[in-house]
mmCIF file of C-alpha atoms in Angstrom:
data_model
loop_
_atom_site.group_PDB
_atom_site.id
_atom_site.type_symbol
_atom_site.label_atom_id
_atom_site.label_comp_id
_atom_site.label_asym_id
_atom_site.label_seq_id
_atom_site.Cartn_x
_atom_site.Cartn_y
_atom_site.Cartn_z
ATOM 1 C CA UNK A 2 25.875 198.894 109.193
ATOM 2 C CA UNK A 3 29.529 199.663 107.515
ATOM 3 C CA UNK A 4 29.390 202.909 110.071
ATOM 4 C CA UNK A 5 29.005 200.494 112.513
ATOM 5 C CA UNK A 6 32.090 198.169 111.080
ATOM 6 C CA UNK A 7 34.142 200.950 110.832
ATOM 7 C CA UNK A 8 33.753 201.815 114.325
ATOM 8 C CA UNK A 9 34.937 197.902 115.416
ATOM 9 C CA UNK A 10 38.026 197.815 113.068
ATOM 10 C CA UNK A 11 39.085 201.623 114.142
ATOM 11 C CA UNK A 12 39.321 200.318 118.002
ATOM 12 C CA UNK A 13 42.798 199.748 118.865
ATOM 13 C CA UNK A 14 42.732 196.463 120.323
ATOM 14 C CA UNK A 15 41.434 194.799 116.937
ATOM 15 C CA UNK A 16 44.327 195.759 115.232
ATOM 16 C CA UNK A 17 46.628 195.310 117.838
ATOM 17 C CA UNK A 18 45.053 191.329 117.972
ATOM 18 C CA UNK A 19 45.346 191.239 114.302
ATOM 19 C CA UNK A 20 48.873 191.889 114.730
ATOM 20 C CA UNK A 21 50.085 189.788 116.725
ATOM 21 C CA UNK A 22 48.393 186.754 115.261
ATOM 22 C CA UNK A 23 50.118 187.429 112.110
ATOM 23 C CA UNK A 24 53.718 188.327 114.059
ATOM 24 C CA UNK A 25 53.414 185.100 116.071
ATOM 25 C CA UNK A 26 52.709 182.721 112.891
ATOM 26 C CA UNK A 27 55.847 184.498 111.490
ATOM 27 C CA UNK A 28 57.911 184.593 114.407
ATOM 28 C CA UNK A 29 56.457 180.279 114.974
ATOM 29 C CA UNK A 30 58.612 179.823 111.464
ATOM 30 C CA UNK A 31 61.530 181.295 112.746
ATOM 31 C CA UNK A 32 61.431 178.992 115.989
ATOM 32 C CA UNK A 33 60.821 176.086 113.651
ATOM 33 C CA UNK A 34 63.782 176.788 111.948
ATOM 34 C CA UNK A 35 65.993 177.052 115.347
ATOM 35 C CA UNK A 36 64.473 173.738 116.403
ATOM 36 C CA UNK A 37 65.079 172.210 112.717
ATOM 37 C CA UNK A 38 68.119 173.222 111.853
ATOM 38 C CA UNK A 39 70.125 174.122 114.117
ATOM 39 C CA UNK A 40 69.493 172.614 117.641
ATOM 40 C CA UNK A 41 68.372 169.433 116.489
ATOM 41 C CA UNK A 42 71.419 168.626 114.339
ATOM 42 C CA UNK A 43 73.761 169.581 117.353
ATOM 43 C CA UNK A 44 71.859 167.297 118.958
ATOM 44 C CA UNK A 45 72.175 164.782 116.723
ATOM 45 C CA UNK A 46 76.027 164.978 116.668
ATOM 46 C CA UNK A 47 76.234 164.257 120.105
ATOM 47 C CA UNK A 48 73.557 161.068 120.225
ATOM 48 C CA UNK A 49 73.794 159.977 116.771
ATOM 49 C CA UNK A 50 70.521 160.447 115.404
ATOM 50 C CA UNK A 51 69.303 163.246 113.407
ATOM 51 C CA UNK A 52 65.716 163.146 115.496
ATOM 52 C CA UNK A 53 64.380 160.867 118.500
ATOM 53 C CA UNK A 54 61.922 159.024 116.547
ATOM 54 C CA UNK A 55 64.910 156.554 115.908
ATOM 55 C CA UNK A 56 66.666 156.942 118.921
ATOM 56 C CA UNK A 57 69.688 154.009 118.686
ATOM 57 C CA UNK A 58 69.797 153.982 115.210
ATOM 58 C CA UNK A 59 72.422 154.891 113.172
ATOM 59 C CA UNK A 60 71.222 157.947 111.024
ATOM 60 C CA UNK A 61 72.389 159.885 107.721
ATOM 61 C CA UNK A 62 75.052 162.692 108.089
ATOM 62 C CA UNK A 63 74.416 165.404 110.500
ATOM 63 C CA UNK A 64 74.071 169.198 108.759
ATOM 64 C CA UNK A 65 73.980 171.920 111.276
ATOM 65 C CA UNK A 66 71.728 174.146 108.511
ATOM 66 C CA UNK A 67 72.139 177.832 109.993
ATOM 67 C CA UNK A 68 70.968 178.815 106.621
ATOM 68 C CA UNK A 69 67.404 177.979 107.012
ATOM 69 C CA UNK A 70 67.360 179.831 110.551
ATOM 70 C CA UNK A 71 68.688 183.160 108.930
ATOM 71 C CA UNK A 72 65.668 182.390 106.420
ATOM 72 C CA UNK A 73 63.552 182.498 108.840
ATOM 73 C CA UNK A 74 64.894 185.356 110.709
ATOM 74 C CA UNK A 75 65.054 187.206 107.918
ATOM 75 C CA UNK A 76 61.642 186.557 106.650
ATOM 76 C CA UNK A 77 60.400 187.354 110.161
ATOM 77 C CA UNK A 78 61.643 190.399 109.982
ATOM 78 C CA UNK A 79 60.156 191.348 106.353
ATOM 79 C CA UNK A 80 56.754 190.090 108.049
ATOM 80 C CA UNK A 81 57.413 192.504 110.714
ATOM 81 C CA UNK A 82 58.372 195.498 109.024
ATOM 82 C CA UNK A 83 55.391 194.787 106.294
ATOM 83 C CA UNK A 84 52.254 195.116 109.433
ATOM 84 C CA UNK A 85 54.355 197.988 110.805
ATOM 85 C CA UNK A 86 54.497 199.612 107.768
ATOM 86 C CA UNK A 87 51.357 198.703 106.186
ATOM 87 C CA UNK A 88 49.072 198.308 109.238
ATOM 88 C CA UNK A 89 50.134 199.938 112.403
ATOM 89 C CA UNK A 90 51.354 203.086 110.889
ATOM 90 C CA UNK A 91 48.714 204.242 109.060
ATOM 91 C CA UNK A 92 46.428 203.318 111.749
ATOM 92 C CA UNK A 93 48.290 205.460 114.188
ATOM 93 C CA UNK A 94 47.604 208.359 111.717
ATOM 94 C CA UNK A 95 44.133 207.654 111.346
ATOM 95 C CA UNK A 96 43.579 207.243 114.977
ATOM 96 C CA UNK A 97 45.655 210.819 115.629
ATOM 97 C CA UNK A 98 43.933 212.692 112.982
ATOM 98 C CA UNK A 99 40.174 211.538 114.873
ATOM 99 C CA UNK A 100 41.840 212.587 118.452
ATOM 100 C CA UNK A 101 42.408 215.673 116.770
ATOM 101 C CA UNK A 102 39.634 216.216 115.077
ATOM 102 C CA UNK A 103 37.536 215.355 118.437
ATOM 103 C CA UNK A 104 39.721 217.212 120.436
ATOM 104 C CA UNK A 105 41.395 214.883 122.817
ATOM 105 C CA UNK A 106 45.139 215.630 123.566
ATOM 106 C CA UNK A 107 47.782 213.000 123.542
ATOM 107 C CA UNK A 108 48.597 212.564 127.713
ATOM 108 C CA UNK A 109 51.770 214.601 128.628
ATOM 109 C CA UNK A 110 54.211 212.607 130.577
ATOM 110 C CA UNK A 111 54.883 213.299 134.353
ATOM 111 C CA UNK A 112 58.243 214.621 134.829
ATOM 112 C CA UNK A 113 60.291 213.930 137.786
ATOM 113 C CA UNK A 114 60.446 216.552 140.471
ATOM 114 C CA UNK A 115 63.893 215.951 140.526
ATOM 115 C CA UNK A 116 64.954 216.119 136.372
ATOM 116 C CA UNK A 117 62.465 219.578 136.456
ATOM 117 C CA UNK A 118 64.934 221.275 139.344
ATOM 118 C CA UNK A 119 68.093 220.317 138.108
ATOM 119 C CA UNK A 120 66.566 221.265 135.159
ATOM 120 C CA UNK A 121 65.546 224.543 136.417
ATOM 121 C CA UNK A 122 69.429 224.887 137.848
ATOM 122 C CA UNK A 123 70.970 223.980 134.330
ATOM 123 C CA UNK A 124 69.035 226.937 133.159
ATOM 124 C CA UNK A 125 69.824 229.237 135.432
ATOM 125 C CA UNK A 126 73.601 229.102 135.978
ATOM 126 C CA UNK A 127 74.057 228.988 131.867
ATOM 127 C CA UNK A 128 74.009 232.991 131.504
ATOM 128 C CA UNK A 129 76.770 232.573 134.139
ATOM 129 C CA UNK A 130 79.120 230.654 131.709
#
């Protein structure tokens, strides 16, 4: 049974889900702020009301709060670096060390023909220099 768990949380796509859950609730606050803050104040300024529930009315002062977005942005980016850190790192260890320990290589890229002869020149006219 916990063989059999292990197996469904080492698969790369459960992580990878779990992620992005958590980055798009953080990166929702962030948005929230934008909306809050900063675009709905501007908007404000220019037709008087802070939101458009009381569209005609004459509302309180207007703050353009760029504060609260860098909040946000900021905490985003703690959020962020905290799965990368926390999460997907040591996961990509753990999921290198099995490759290697089952003997699967990591796919070499294809190189262009083209990069591999100029390549090939580069090399050979440097003794020439």
């Amino acid at each position: 049974m916990l063989q059999g768990f292990k197996e469904f949380i080492m698969k790369g796509n459960v992580v990878d889900l779990a992620v992005a859950v958590v980055i798009g609730g953080a990166f929702a606050t962030v948005i929230d702020a934008l909306v809050n803050s900063v675009l709905m104040p501007l908007i404000s300024v220019l037709v008087g009301t802070p939101n458009f529930d009381n569209f005609l009315a004459v509302g309180p002062e207007h703050a353009i709060k760029i504060g609260v977005l860098l909040t946000a942005v900021v905490n985003f980016l703690l959020v962020a670096a905290a799965i990368y850190f926390v999460v997907v790192m040591p996961m990509n260890r753990m999921i290198e060390r099995r490759n290697a320990r089952l003997g699967i290589l990591p796919e070499e890229e294809e190189v262009d023909p083209q990069v591999l002869l100029l390549t090939e020149i580069r090399d050979s006219l440097k003794p020439r220099a």
